[in-house]
Short mmCIF file of C-alpha atoms in Angstrom, two decimals:
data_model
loop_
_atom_site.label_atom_id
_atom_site.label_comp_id
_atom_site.label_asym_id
_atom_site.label_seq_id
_atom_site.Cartn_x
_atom_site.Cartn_y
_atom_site.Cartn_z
CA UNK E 99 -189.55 29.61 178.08
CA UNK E 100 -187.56 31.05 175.34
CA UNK E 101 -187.18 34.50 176.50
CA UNK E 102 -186.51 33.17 179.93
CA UNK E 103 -183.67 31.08 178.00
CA UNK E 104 -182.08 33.88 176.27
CA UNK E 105 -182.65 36.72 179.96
CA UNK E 106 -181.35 34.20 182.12
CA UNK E 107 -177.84 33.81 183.48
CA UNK E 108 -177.75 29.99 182.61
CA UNK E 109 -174.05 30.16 180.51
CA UNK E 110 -171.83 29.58 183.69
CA UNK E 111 -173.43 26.00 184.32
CA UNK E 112 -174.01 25.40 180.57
CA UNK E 113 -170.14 26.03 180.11
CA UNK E 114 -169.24 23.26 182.97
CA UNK E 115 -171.64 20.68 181.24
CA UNK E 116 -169.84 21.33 178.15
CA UNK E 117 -166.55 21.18 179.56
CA UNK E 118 -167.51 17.30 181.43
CA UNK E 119 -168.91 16.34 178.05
CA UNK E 120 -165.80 17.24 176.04
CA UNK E 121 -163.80 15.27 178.73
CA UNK E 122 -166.51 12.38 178.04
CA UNK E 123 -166.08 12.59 174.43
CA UNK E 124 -162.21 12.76 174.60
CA UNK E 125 -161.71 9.91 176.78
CA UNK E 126 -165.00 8.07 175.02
CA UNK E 127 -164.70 4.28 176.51
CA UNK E 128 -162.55 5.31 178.92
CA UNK E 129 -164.49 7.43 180.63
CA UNK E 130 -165.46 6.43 184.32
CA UNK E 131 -169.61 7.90 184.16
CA UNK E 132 -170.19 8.07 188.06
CA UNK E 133 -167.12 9.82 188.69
CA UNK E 134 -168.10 12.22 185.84
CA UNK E 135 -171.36 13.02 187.62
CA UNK E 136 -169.46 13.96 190.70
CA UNK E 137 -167.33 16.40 188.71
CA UNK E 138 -169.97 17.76 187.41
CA UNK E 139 -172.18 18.56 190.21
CA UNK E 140 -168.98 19.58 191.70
CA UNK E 141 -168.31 22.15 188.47
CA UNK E 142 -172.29 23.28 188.91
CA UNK E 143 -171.52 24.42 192.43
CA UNK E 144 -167.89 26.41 191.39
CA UNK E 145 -169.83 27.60 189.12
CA UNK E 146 -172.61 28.86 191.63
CA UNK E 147 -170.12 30.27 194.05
CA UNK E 148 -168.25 32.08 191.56
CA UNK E 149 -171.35 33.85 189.65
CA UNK E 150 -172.60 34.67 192.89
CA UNK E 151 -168.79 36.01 193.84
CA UNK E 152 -168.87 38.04 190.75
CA UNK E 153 -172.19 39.44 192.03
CA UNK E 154 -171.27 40.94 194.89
CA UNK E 155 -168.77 43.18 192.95
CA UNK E 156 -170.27 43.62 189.45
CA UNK E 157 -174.24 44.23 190.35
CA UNK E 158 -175.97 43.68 186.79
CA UNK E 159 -176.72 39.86 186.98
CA UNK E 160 -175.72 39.69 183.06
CA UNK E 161 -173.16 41.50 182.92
CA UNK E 162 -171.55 39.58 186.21
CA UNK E 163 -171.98 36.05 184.43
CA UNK E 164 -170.81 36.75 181.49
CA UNK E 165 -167.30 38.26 183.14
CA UNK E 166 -167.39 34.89 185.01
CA UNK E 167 -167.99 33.20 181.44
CA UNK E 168 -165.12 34.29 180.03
CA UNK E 169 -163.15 33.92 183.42
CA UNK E 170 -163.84 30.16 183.32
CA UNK E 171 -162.98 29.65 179.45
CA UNK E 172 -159.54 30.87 180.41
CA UNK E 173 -159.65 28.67 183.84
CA UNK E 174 -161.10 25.11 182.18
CA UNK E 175 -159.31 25.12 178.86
CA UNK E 176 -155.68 26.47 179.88
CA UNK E 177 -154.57 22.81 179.34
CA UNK E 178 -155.18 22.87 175.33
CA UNK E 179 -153.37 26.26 174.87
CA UNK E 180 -150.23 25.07 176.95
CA UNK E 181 -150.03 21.73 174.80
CA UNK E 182 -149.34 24.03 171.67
CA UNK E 183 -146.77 26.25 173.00
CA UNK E 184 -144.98 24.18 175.59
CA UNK E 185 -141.57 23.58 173.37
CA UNK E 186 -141.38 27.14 173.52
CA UNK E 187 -142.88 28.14 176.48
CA UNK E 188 -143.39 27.06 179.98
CA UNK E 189 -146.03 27.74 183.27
CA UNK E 190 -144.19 30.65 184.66
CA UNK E 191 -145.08 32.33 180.91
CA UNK E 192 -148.53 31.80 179.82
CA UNK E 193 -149.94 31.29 183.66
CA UNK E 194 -149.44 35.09 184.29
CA UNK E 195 -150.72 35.67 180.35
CA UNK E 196 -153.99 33.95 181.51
CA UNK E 197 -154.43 35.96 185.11
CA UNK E 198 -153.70 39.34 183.71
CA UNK E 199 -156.76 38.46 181.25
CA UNK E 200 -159.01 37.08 183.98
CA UNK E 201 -157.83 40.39 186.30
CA UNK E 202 -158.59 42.49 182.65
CA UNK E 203 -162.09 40.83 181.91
CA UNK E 204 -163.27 41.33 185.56
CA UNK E 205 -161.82 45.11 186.03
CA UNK E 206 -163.47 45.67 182.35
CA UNK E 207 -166.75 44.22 183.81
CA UNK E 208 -166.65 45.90 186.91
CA UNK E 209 -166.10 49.46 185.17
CA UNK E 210 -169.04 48.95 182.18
CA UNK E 211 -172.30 50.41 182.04
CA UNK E 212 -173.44 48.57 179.76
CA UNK E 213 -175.80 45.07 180.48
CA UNK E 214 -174.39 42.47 177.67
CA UNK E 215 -177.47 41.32 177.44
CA UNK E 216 -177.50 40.41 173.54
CA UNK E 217 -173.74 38.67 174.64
CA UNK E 218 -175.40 37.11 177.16
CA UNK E 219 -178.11 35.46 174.82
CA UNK E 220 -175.34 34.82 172.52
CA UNK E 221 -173.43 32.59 175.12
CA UNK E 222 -176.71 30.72 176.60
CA UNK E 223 -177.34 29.62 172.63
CA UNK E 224 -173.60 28.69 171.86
CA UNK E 225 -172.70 26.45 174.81
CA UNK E 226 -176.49 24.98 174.31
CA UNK E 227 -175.88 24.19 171.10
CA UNK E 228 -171.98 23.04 171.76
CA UNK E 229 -173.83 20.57 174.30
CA UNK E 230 -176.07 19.42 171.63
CA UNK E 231 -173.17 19.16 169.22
CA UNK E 232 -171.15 16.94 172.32
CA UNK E 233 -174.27 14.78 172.57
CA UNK E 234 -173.88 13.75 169.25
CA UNK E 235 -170.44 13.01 169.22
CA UNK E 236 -170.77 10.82 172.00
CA UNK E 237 -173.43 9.41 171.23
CA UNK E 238 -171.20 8.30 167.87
CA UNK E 239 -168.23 8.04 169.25
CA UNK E 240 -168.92 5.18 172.72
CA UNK E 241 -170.66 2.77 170.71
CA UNK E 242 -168.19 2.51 167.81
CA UNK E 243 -165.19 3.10 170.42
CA UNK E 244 -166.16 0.38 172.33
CA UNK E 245 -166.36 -2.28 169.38
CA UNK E 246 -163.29 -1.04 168.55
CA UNK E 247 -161.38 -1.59 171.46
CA UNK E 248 -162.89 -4.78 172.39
CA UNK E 249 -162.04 -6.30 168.89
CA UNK E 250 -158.48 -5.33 169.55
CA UNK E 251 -158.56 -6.66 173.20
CA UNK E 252 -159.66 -9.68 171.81
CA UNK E 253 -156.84 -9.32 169.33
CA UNK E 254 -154.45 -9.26 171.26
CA UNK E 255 -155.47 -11.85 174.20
CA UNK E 256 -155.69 -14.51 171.69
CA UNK E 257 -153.53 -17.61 172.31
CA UNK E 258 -149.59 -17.34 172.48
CA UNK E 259 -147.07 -18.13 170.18
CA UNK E 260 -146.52 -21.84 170.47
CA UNK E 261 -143.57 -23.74 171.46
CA UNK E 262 -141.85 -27.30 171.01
CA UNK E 263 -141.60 -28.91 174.42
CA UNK E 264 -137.65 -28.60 172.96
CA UNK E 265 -137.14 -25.68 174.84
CA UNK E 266 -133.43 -25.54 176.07
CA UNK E 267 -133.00 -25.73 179.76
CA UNK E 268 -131.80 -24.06 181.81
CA UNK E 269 -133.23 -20.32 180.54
CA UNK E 270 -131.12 -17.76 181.17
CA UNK E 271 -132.00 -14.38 182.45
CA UNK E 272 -132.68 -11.66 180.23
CA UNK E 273 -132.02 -8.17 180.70
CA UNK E 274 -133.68 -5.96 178.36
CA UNK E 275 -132.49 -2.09 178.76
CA UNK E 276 -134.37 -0.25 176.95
CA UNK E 277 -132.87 3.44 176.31
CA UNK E 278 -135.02 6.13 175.89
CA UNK E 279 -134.10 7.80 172.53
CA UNK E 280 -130.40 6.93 172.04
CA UNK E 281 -129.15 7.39 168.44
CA UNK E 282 -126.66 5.01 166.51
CA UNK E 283 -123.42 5.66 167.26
CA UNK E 284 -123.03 5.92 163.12
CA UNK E 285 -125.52 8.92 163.78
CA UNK E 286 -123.89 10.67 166.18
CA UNK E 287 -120.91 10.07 164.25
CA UNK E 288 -122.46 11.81 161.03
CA UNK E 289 -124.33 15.01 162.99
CA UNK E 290 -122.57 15.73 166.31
CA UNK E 291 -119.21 14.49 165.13
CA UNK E 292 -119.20 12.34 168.50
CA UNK E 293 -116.83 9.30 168.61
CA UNK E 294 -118.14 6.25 170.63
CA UNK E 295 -115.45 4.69 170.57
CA UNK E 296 -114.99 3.84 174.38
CA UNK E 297 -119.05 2.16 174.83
CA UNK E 298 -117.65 0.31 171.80
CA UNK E 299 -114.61 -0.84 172.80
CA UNK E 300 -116.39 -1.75 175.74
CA UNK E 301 -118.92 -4.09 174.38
CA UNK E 302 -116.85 -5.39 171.69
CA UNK E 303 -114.54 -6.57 174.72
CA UNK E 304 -117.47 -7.79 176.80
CA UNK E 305 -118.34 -9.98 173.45
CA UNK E 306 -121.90 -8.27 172.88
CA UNK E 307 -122.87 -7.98 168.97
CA UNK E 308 -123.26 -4.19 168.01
CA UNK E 309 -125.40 -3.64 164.83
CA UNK E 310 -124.26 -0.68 163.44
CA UNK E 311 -127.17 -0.04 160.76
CA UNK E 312 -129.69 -1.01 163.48
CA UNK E 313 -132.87 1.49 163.26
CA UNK E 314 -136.12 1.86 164.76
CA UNK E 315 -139.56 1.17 163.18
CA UNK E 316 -141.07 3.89 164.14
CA UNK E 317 -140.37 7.36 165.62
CA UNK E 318 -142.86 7.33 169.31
CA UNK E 319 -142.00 5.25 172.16
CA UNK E 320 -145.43 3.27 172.41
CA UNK E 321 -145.43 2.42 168.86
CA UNK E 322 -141.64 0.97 169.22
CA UNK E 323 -142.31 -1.17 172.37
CA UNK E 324 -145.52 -2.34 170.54
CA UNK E 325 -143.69 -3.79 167.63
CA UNK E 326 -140.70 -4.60 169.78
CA UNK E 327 -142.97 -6.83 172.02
CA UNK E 328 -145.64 -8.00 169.63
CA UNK E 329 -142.82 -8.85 167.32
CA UNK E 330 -145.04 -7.78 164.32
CA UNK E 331 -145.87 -4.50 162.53
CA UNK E 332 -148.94 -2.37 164.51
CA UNK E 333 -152.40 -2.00 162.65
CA UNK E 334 -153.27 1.12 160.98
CA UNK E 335 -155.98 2.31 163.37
CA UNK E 336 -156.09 6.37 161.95
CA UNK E 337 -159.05 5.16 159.84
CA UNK E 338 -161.17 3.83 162.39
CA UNK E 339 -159.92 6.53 165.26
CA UNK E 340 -157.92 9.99 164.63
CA UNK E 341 -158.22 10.23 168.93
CA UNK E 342 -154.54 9.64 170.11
CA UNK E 343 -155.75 8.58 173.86
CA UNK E 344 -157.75 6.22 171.98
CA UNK E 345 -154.99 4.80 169.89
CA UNK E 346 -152.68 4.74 173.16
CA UNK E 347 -154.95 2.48 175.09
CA UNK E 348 -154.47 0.07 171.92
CA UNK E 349 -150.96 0.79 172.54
CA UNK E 350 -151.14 -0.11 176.11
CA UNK E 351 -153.34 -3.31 175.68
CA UNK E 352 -151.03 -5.11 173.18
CA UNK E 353 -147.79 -4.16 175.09
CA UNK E 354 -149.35 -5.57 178.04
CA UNK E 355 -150.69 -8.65 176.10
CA UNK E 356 -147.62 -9.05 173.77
CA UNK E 357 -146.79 -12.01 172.09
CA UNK E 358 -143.57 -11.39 173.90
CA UNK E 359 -145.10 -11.22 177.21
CA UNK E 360 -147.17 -14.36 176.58
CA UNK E 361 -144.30 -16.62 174.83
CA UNK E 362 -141.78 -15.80 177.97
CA UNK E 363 -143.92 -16.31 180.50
CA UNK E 364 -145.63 -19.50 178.94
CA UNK E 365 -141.77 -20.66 179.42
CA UNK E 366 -141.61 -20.30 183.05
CA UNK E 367 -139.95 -16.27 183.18
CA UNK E 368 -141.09 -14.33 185.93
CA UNK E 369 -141.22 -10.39 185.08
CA UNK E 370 -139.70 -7.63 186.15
CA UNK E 371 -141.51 -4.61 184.99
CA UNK E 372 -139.24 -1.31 185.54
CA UNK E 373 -141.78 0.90 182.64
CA UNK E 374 -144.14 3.03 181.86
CA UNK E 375 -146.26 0.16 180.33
CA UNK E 376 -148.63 -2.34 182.67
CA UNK E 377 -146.72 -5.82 181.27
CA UNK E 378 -147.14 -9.40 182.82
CA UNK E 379 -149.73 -8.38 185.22
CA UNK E 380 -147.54 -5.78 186.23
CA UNK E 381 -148.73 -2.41 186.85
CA UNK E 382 -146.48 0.26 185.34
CA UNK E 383 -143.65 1.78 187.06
CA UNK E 384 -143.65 5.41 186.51
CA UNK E 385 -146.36 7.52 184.79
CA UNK E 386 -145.01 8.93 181.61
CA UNK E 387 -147.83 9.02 178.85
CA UNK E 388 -151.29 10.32 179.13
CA UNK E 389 -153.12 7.06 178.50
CA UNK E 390 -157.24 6.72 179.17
CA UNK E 391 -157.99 4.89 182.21
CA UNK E 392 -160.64 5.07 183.76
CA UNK E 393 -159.40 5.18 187.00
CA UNK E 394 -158.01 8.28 186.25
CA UNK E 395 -161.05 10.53 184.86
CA UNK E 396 -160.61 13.15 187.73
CA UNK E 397 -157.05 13.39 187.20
CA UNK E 398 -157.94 14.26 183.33
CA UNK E 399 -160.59 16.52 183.49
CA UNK E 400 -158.19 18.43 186.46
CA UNK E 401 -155.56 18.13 184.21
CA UNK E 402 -157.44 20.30 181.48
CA UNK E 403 -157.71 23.26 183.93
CA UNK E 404 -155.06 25.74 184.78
CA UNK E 405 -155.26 25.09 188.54
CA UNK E 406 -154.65 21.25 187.59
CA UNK E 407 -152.34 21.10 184.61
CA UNK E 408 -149.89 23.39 187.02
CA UNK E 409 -150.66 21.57 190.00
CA UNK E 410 -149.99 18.36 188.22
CA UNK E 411 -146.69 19.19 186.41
CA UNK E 412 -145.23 20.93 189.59
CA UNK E 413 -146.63 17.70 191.70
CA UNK E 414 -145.25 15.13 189.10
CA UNK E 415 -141.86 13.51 189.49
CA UNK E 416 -139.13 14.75 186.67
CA UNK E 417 -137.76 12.39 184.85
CA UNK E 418 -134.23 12.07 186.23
CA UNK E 419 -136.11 11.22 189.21
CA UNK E 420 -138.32 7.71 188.07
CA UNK E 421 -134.86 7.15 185.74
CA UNK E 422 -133.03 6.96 189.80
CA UNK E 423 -135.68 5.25 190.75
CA UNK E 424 -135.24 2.76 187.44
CA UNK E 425 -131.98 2.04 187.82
CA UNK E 426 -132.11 1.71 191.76
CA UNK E 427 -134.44 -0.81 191.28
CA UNK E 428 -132.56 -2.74 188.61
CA UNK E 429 -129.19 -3.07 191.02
CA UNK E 430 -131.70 -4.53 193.96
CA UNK E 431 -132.71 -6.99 190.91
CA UNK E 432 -129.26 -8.23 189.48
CA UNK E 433 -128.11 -8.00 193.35
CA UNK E 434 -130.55 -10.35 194.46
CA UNK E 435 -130.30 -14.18 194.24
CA UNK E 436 -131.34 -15.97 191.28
CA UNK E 437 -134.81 -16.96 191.60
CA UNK E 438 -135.83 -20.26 190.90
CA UNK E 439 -137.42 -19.16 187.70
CA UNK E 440 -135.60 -17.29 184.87
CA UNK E 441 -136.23 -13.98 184.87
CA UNK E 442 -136.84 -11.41 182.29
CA UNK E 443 -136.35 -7.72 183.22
CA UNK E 444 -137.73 -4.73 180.88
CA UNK E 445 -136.02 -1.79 182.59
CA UNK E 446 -137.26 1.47 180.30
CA UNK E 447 -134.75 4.61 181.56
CA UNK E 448 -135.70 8.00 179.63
CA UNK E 449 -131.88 8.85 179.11
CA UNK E 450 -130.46 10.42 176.89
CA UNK E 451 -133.82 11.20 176.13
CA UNK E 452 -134.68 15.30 176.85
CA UNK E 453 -135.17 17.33 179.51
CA UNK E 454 -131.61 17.54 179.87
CA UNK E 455 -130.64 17.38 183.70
CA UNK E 456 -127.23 15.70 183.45
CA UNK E 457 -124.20 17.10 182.57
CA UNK E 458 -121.32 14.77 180.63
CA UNK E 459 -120.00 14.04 184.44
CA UNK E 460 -123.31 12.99 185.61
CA UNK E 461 -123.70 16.19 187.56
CA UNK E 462 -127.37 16.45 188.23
CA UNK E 463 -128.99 19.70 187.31
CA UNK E 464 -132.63 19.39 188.99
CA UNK E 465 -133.95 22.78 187.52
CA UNK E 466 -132.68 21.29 184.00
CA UNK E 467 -130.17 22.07 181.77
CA UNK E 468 -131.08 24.94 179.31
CA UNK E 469 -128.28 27.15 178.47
CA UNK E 470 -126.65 25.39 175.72
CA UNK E 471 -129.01 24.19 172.30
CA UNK E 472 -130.46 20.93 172.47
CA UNK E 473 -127.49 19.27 170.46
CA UNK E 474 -124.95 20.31 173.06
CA UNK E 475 -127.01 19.19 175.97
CA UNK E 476 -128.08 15.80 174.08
CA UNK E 477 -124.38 14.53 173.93
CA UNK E 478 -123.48 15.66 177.47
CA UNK E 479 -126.37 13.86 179.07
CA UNK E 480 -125.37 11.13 176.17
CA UNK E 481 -121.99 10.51 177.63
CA UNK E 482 -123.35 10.55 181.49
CA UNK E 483 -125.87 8.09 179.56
CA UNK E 484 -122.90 5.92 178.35
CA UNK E 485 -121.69 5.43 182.03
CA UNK E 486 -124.73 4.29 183.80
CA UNK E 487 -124.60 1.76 180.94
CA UNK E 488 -121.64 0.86 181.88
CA UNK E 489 -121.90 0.27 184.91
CA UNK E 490 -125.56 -1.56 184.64
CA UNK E 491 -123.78 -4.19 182.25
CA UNK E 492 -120.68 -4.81 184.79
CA UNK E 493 -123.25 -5.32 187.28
CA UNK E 494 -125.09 -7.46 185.64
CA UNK E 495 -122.06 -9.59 184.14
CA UNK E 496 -120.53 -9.63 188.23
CA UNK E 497 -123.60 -10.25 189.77
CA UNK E 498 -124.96 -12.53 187.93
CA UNK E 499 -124.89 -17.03 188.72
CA UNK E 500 -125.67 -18.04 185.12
CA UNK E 501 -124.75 -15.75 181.91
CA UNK E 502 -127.21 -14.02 180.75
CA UNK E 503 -129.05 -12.50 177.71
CA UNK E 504 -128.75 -8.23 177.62
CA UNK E 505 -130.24 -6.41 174.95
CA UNK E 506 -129.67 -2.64 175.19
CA UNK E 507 -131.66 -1.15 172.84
CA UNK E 508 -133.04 2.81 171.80
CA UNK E 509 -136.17 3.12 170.88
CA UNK E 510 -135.87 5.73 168.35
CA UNK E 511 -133.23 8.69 167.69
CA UNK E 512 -132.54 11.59 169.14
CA UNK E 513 -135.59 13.52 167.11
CA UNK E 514 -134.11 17.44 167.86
CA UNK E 515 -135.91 18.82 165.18
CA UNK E 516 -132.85 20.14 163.05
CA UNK E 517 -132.41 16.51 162.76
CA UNK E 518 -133.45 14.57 159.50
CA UNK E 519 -135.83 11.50 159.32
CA UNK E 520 -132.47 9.19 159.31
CA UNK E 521 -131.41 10.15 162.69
CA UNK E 522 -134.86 10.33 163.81
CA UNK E 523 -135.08 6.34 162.90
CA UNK E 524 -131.57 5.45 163.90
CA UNK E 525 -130.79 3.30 167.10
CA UNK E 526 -128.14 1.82 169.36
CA UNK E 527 -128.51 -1.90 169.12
CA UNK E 528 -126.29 -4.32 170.99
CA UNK E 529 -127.05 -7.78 172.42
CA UNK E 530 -125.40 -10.77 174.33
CA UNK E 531 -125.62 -14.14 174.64
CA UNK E 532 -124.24 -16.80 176.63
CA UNK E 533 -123.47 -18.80 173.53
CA UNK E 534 -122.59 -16.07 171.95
CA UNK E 535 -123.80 -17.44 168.62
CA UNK E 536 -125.29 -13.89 166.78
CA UNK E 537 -125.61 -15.35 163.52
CA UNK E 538 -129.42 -14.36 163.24
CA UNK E 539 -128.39 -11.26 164.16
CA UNK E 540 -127.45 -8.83 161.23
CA UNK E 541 -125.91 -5.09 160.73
CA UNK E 542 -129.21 -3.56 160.00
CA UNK E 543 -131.80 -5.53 162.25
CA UNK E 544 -134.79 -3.30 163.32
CA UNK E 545 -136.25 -4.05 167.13
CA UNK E 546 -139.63 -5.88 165.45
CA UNK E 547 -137.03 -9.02 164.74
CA UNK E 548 -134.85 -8.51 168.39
CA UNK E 549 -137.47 -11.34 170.06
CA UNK E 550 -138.48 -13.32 167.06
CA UNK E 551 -134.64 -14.59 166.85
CA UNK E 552 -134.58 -14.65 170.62
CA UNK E 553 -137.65 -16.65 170.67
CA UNK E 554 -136.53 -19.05 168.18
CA UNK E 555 -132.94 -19.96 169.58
CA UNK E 556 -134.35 -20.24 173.78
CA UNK E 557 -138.25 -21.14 172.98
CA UNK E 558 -137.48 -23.62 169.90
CA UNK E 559 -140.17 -21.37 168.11
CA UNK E 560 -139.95 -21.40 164.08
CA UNK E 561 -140.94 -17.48 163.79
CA UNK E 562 -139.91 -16.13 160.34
CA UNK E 563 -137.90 -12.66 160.22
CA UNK E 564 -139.87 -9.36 158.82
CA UNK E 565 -138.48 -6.98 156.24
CA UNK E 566 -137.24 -4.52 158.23
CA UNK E 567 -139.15 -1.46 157.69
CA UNK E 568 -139.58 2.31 158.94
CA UNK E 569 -143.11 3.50 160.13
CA UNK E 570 -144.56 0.61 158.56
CA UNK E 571 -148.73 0.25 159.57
CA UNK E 572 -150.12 -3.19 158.77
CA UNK E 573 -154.09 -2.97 157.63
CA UNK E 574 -156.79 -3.24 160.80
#
């Protein structure tokens, strides 16, 4: 049995069972086990064909699988390598990199006399014992995953902030516009030299509050919403999982079942969800982050592969085109009569937020803007950013029966990588209320505190105010 092990051509399927278990093992929880088998028994007969492809052209049965091998390393893990050099480099550079190499190992193949058959033992014991080693992570890894996650679902479906039955009436609307990484106007001030003087003028004359010290408390867009929604710092979960997919389910889960979510809707607000972020009983409106669903197990295991991951990003809309979408959407909403119910609108729009497709006219640029550095093309699609705001607000202001709240808000800074931690932190941050009583609201307010004070002067809660703090990680 072992010399049959070690002769035999068994590497091509052992490499696909790897591959499905390292999707298992990355997705853990989240992995959907029947659609797994599918892909696999699906892999096992690619895997088949192509051996027996590589046969009729390169004759020696070992030396044809293990050009096929090597052929499907480059084909299933093309994903990885592009996630390391995509800042730099895009599809239409590494995809020929990886073809020339599959063209090179199957021309080299073709032309040796030699069998590989000590390579080919060597590959039937590595991917064996890379399967073993995936058994075991698993194995580790579902059990304690699974607590995990159902400790923090339970977390964070536990009862809702609580109000007095004081709450005032009628609720106003709320409009929350949520600005993909737009910096302070202080910030762009201080490292583009940019004045923003008319969006300040603007909102100073339409009576919003501008915070001028406001920053962010922390630096990626799920962690921000979290604390934004959940009104608290997030737990530290990089002790109990280092798996990002992992810690963006957890993400997912509490922005979904956010204090926030819970307290407004316990009130009577019916939610408009214009994200990338399932809220309310909403599903999301645009897919953005990679987030483990089961659902989607095919979509990440195809992802991994070069055929996919291209597919996929030439398949997927850009974002200038869910941002339309976004703020198409959000006119039919303020356009349309007032519903009986208050109504609380989380409209997410990745602007000014890179790739850069907009000009400082708004001319759209669908191939992307890249002949300038990233700080020339950040302000430009800034100041096309400053008049869709604008015009959202004077919509909303026209359209609208009863004043409203409007919080427009960035989530973090601009983060170009020249940039320091400062700007990376800092945040527009304007708000307004009917009343137009801002005395909660102070210069250097941080978005974890935007719906406590909200809470406590609509919902009669009695929430206290946090310290405002930067990347702050409460213990799990």
């Amino acid at each position: 049995m072992i010399k049959s092990f070690t002769t035999r051509v068994l590497h091509p399927f052992l490499l696909i069972t790897f591959f499905v278990l390292y999707c298992w093992v990355q997705t853990s929880y989240f992995f959907d086990i029947p659609k797994g088998i599918i892909a696999w028994l699906g892999g096992l007969a690619v895997a088949g064909i192509g051996y027996a492809t590589y046969r009729l052209f390169i004759k020696h049965p070992a030396r044809a699988g293990v050009a096929w091998t090597l052929s499907m390393l480059l084909l299933l893990f093309y994903s990885p390598v592009y996630n390391v050099i995509q800042s730099t480099f895009r599809h239409r550079h590494l995809m020929p990199v990886f073809i020339v190499l599959i063209v090179t190992i199957f021309i080299f193949f073709l032309k040796s006399k030699k069998h590989f058959a000590t390579l080919n033992t060597y590959l039937n014991t590595l991917f064996f014992i890379l399967i073993i080693f995936e058994i075991f992570n698993l194995s580790q890894r579902y059990r304690q995953d699974k607590n995990w996650y159902q400790s923090i679902d339970n977390q964070y479906n536990s009862s809702p902030v609580s109000h007095s039955n004081l709450i005032k009436k009628p609720l106003p609307d709320v409009y929350y516009i949520l600005m993909d990484g737009y910096t302070s106007p202080k910030s762009l001030k201080k490292y583009w030299n940019y004045d923003s003087a008319e969006l300040l003028n603007y909102l100073n004359e339409k009576n919003f509050y501008v915070a001028g010290d406001a920053h962010s408390n922390y630096d990626f867009t799920p962690q921000c919403m979290l604390s934004t929604f959940d009104m608290n710092y997030i737990p530290n979960y990089t002790k109990t999982t280092k798996q990002k997919l992992m810690t963006m389910a957890v993400y997912r889960k509490g922005i979904e079942h956010s204090k926030t979510v819970k307290s407004f809707t316990q009130a009577g607000y019916e939610w408009h969800n214009l994200s990338p972020f399932d809220m309310a009983e909403q599903k999301r409106s645009y897919h953005v982050f990679r987030i483990p669903d089961a659902a989607e197990t095919w979509r990440y295991m195809a992802e991994m592969t070069l055929p996919g991951r291209v597919a996929l990003d030439m398949t997927e809309p850009k974002s200038y085109e869910f941002n339309e979408q976004v703020i198409n959407e959000l006119e039919n909403i303020i356009a349309s009569p007032s519903e009986a119910r208050p109504r609380f609108v989380y409209s997410h729009i990745f602007l000014p937020h890179g790739p850069y497709y907009y000009n400082e006219k708004c001319e759209l640029n669908p191939n992307g803007n890249q002949d300038k550095p990233d700080m020339e093309l950040y302000i430009e699609q800034l100041q096309c950013t400053e008049s869709i705001l604008i015009n959202i607000i004077d919509n909303i202001l026209i359209n609208t029966a009863k004043p409203p709240i409007i919080i427009i808000q960035g989530d973090h800074g601009s983060r170009i990588g020249s940039l320091d931690s400062e700007e990376h932190f800092s945040i527009l941050y304007a708000v307004y209320l009917p009343d137009e009583d801002y005395s909660n609201f102070y210069s250097d307010i941080s978005p974890v505190n935007t719906f406590r004070i909200l809470s406590n002067h609509y919902l009669n809660t009695q929430l206290e105010l946090l310290e405002d703090k930067k990347n702050h990680f409460i213990k799990f």
